[in-house]
Coordinates of C-alpha atoms in Angstrom, one line a residue:
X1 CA 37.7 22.6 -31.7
X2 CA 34.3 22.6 -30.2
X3 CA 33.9 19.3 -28.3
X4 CA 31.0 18.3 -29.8
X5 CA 29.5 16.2 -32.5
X6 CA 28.8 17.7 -35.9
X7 CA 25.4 17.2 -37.7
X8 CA 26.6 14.1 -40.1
X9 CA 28.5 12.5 -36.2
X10 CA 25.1 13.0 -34.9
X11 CA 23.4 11.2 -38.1
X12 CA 25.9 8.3 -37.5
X13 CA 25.4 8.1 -33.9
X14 CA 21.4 8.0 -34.2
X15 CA 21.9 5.1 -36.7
X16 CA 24.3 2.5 -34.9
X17 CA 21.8 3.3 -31.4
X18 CA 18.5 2.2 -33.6
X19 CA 20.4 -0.2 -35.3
X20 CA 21.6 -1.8 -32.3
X21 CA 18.8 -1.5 -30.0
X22 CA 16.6 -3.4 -33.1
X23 CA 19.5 -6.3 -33.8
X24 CA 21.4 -6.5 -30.9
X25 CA 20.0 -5.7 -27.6
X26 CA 21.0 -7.0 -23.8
X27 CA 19.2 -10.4 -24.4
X28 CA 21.4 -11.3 -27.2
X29 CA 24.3 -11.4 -25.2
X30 CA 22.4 -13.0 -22.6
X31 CA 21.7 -15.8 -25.6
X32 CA 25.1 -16.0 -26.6
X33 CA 26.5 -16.4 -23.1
X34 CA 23.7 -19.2 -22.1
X35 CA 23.8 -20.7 -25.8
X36 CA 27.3 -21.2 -25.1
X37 CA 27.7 -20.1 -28.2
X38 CA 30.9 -21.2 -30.0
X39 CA 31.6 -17.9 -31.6
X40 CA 30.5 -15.9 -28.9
X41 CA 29.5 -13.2 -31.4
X42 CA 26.6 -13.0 -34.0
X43 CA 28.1 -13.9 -37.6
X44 CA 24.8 -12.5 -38.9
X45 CA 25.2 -9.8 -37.4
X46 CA 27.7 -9.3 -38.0
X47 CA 27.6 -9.5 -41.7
X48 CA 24.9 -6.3 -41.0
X49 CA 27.7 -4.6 -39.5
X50 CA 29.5 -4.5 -42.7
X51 CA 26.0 -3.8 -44.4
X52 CA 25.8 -0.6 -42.4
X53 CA 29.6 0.3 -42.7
X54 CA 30.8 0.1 -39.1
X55 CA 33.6 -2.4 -40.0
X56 CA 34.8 0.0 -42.6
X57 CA 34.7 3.0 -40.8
X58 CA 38.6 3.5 -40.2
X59 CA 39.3 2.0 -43.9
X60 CA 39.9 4.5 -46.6
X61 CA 38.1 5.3 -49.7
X62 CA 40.5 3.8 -51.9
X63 CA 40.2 0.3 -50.0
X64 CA 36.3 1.0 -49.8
X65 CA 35.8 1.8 -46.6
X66 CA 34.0 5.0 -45.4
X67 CA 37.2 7.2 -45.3
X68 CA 36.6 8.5 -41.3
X69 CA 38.2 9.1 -37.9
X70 CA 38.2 8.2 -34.5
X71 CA 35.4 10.1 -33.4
X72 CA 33.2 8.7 -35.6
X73 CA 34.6 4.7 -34.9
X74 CA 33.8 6.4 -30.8
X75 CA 30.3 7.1 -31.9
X76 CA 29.6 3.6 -32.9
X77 CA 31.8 2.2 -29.7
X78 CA 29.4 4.6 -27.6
X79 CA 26.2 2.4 -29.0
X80 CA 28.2 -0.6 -28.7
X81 CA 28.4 0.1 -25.1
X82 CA 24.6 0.8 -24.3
X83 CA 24.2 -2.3 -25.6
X84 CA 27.1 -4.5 -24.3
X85 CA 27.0 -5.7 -28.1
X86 CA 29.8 -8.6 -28.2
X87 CA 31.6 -8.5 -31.8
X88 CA 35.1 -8.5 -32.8
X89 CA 35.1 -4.5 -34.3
X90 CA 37.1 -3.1 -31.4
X91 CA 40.2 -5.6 -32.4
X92 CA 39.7 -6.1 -35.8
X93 CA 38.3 -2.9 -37.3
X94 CA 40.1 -0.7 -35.5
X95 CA 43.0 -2.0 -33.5
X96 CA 44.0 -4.2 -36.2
X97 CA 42.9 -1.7 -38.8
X98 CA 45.3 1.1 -37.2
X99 CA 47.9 -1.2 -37.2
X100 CA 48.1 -1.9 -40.8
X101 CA 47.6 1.8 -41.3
X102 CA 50.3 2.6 -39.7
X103 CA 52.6 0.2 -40.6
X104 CA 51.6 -1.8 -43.6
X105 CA 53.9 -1.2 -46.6
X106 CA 51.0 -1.1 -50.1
X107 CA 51.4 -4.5 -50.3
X108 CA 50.3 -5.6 -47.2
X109 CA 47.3 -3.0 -47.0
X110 CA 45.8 -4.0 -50.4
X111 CA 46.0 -7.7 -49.3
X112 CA 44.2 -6.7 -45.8
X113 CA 42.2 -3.2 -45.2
X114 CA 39.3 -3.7 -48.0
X115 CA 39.1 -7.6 -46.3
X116 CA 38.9 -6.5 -42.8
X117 CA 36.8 -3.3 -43.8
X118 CA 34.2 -5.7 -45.4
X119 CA 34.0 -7.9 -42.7
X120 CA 35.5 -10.9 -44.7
X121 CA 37.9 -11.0 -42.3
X122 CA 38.7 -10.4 -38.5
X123 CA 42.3 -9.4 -37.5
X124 CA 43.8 -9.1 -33.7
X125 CA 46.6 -7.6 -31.7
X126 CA 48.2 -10.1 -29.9
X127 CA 50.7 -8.3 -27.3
X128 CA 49.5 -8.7 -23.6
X129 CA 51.6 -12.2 -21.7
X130 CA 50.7 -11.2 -18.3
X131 CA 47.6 -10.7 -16.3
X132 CA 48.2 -7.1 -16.5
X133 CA 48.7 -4.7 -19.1
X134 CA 52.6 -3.8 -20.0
X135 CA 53.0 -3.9 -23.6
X136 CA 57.2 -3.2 -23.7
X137 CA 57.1 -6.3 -21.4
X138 CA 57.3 -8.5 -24.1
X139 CA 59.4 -12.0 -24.0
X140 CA 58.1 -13.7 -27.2
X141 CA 60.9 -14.1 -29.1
X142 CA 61.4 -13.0 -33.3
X143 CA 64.1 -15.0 -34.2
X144 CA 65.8 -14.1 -37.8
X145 CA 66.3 -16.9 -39.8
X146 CA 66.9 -17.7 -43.3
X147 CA 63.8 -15.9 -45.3
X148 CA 62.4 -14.2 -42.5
X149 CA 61.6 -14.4 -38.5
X150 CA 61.1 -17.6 -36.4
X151 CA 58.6 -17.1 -33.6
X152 CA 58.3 -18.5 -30.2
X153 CA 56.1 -17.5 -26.8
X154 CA 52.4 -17.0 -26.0
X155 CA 50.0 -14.4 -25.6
X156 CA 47.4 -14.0 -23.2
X157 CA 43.9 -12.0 -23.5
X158 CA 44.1 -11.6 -27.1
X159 CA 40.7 -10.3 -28.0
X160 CA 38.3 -12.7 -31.0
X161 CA 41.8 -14.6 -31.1
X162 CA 39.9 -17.7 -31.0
X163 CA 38.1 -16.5 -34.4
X164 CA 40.5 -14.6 -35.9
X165 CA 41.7 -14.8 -39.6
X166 CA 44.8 -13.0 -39.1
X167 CA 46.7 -12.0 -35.7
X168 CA 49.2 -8.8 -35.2
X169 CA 52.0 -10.6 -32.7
X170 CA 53.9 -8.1 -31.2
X171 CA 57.6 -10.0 -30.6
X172 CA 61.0 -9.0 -29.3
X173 CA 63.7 -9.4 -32.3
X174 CA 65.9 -7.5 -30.3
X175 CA 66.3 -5.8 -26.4
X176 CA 65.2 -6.9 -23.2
X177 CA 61.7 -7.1 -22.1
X178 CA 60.6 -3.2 -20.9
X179 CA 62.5 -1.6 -23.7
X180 CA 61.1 -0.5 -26.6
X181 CA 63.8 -1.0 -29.0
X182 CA 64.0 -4.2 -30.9
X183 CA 59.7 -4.7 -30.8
X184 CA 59.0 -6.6 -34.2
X185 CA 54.9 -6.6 -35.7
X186 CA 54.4 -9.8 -37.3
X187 CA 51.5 -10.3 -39.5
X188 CA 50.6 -14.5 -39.1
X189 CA 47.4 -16.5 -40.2
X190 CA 45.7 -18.4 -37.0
X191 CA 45.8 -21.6 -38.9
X192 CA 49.5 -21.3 -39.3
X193 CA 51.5 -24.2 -38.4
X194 CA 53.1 -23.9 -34.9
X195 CA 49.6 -21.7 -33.7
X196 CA 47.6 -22.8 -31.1
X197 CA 44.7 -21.2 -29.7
X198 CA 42.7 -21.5 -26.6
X199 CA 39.5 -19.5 -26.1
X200 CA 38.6 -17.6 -22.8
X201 CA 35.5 -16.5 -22.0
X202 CA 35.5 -13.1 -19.7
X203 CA 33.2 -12.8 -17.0
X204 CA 31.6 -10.4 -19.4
X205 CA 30.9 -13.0 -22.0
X206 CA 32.9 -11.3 -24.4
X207 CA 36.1 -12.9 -26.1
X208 CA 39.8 -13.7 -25.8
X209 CA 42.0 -16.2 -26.2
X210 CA 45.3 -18.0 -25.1
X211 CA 47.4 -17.9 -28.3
X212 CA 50.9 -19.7 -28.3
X213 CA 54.0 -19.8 -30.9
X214 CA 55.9 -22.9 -31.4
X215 CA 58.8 -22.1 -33.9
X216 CA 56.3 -20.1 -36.5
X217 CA 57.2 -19.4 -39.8
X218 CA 57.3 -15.6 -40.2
X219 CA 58.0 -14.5 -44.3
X220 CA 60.0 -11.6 -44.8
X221 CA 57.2 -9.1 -45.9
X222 CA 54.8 -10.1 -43.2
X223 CA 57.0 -8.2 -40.9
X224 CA 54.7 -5.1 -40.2
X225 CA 57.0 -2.2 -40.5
X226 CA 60.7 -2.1 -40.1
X227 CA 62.6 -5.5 -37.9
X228 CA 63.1 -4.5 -34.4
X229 CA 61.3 -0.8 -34.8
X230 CA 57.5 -1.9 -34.3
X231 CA 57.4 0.1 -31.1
X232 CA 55.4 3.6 -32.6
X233 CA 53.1 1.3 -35.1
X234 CA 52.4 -0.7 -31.9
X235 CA 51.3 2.7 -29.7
X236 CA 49.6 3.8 -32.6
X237 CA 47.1 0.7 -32.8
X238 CA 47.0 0.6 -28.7
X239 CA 45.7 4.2 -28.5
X240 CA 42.8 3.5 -31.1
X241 CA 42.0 0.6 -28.6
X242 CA 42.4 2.7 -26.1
X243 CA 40.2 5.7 -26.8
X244 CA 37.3 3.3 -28.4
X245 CA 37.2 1.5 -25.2
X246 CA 37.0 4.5 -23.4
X247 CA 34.1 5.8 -25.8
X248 CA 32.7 2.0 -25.1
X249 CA 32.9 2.3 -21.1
X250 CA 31.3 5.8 -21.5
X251 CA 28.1 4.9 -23.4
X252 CA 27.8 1.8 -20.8
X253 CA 28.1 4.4 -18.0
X254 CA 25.5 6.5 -19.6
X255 CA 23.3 3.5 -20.2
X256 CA 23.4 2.2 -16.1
X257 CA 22.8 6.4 -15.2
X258 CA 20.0 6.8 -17.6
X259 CA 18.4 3.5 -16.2
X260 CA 19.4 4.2 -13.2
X261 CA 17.8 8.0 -12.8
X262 CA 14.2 6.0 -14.5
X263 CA 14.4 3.4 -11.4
X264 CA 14.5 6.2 -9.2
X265 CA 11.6 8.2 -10.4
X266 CA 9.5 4.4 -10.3
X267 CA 10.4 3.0 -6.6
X268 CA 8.6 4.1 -4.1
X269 CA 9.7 3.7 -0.2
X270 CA 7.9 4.9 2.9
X271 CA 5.5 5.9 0.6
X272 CA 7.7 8.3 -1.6
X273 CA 9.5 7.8 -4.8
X274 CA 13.3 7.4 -3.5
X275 CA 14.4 10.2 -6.1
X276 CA 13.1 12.4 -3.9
X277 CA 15.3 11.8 -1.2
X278 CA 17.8 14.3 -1.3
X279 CA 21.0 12.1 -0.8
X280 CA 20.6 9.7 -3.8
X281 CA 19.5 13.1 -5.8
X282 CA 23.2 14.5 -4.8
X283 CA 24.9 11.3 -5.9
X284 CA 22.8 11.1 -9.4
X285 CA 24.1 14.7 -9.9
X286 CA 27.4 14.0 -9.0
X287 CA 27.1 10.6 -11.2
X288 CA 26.0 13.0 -13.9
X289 CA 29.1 15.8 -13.9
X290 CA 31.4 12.6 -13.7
X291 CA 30.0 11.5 -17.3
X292 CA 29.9 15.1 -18.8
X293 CA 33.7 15.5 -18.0
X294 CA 34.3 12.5 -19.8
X295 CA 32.2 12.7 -22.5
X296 CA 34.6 15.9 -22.9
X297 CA 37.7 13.7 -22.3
X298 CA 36.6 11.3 -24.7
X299 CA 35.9 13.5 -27.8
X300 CA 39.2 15.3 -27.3
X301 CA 40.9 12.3 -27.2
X302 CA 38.6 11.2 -30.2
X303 CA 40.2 14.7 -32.3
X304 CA 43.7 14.4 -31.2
X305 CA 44.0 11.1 -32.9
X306 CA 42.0 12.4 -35.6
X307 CA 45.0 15.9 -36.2
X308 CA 47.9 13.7 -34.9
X309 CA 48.4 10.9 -33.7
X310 CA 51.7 10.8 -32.9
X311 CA 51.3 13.3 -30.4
X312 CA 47.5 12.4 -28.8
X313 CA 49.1 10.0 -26.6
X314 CA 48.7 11.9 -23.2
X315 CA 44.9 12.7 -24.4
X316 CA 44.4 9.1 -25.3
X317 CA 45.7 8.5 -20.8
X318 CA 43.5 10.7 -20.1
X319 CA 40.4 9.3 -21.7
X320 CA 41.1 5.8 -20.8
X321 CA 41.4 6.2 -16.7
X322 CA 38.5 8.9 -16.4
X323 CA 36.2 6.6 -18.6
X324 CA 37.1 3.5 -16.9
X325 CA 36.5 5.2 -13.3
X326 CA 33.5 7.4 -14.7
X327 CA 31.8 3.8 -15.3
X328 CA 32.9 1.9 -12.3
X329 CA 31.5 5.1 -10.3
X330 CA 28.1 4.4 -12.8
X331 CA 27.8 0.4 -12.1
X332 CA 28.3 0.6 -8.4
X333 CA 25.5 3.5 -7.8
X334 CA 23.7 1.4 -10.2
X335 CA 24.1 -1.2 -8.1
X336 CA 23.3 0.0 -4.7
X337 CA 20.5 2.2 -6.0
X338 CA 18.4 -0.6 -7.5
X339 CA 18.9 -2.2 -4.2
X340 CA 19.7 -6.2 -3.9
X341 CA 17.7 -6.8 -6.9
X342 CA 20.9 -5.3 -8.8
X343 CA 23.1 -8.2 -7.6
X344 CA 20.8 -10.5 -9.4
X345 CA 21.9 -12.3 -12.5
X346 CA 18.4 -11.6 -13.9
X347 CA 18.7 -8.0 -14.0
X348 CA 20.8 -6.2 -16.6
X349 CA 23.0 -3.9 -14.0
X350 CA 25.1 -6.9 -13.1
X351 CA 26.4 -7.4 -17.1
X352 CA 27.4 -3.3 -17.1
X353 CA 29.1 -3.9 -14.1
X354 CA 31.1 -6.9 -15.6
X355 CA 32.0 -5.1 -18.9
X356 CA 33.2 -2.4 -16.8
X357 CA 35.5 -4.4 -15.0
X358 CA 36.9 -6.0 -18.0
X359 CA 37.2 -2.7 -20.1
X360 CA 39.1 -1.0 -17.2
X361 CA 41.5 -3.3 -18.0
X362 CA 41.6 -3.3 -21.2
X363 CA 44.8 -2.0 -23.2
X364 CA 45.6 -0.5 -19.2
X365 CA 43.7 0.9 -16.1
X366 CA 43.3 3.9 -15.2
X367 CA 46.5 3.8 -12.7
X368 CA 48.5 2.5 -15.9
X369 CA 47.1 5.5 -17.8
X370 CA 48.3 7.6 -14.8
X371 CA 51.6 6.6 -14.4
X372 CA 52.4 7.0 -18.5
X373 CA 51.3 10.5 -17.7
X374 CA 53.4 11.5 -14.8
X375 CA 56.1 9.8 -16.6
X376 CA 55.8 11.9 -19.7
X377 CA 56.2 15.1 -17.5
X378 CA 59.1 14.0 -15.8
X379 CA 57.9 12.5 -12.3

């Protein structure tokens, strides 16, 4: 398949980069960070994100959504990205989504998928409890009980979970932490009894939250999926996550080059524009292969989840760890290009470099990424 977008992936594309540019640009992240804003996203905005149909883009028709894939949810994660636009979409309308997809029984995706696909409500994963990413490393416990599961433990960077109608828990029902046997999906309201919530702001200004489980009521059929097998609905909704935050790190990357390259054409040193020296000419071109190999990376990642799902999973590594070093390649020459003036808090550079750093780690790094694959092939 020709790793490209089609005409109507182009249309798409075009419309979430005017869209954003017009409704959310760098400033209004700058106002919600300064604001100290209690959301830390734009409700209104929101609201015209479900206007346009980005929160429904992973929805099916027959839940009124738009019925598409991955690459197009990566199109409108791309635009995201140029903007460093903060709203929950990444965990609720498509990690969350593509857990209910994949695990939700009919009861549980009428009650859920046309709610989350209109924006009425946000949903999260909840599944990292360490500073690093290991999602088989999990210790809260799923407890059966009479009617259901009792839950215990905390979360930790558990993205929107401070505004979040509905969190995904990941918990261990059965196993030892590392195995992925006995994972349980457990579908509980914020305002549950026993949930607390903490919000922490990233050094991006973008959200997560603390979340922690004393002795939570979990009913029977909020159990997402089968008791104890939640491990391949779990690695399903990760690897969404995982290839829109690649496709969000690779439209930041493409943002700091494009700006980047313009700076270079406009400073003049020693009485010449510095794109004329021929050393930062070789690293621009260099900067510029690095984001075409991804870009690649990205889309083919975008299409496996799109044919199969089950088996994109070494696509999906791939992705993640180029796109995350593509972009910290992109914010340090963008960086040292622009000279100390791109250390400043007042110029933009600084924010990509932030969001970079936060989305490497995101649902894994690229060494994480790297081990899963040499692990898959046997080393």
């Amino acid at each position: 398949m020709p790793l490209v977008l089609t005409e109507e992936q182009a249309m798409l594309r075009d419309s979430a980069r005017d869209f954003l540019a017009e409704q959310s640009p760098i400033t209004a992240l700058r106002h919600l960070r300064d604001s100290a804003d209690a959301d830390g996203f734009s409700r209104p905005l929101w609201a015209r994100f479900a206007e346009m149909g980005f929160t429904g883009v992973l929805v099916p028709e027959s839940h009124g959504g738009l019925g598409l894939g991955h690459v197009e949810a990566g199109v409108v994660m791309e635009q995201i990205g140029h903007q460093l636009c903060a709203s929950p979409l990444l965990a609720s309308g498509i990690v969350a989504l593509t857990a209910l997809k994949a695990g939700g029984n009919a009861a549980q995706q009428d009650a859920w998928l046309r709610r989350i696909g209109s924006g009425e409500v946000i949903a999260t994963l909840a599944v990292d409890e360490a500073a690093k990413h290991r999602p088989l490393q999990i210790s809260t416990t799923a407890t059966p009980v009479a009617g259901g599961l009792l839950l215990d433990g905390a979360k930790t960077f558990v993205l929107d979970g401070h505004v979040a109608d509905l969190l995904i828990v990941a918990a261990r029902s059965a196993g030892q932490p590392g195995e992925a046997e006995g994972i349980t999906l457990c579908l509980v309201p914020r305002t549950a009894a026993g949930v607390s919530v903490e919000r922490t702001v990233m050094a991006d200004a973008h959200n997560a939250a603390r979340v922690r489980f004393d002795r939570v009521q979990v009913a029977a059929d909020a159990v997402l999926g089968e008791v104890g097998r939640g491990a391949l609905v779990l690695e399903a909704a990760l690897n969404a996550g995982r290839c829109a935050a690649a496709a969000e790190l690779l439209g930041l990357a493409d943002e700091v080059f494009e700006r980047t390259v313009n700076y270079l054409k406009e400073r003049k040193q020693f009485g010449r524009l510095i794109g004329e020296f021929q050393a930062l000419q070789h690293r621009a071109a260099l900067l510029y292969c690095e984001l075409e190999i991804t870009r690649a990376a990205v889309v083919k990642a975008q299409q496996a989840l799109d044919a199969d799902a089950a088996k994109a999973g070494p696509a999906v590594a791939v992705a993640k760890a180029r796109a995350g070093r593509t972009a910290t390649l992109a914010v340090q020459e963008g960086v040292q290009m622009h000279g100390g003036m791109g250390m400043t808090d007042e110029f933009d550079i600084g924010l990509f470099m932030k969001r970079a750093r936060v989305l490497q780690e995101l649902f894994g790094d690229a060494n994480f990424h790297q081990d899963q694959l040499a692990l898959g092939r046997g080393y």
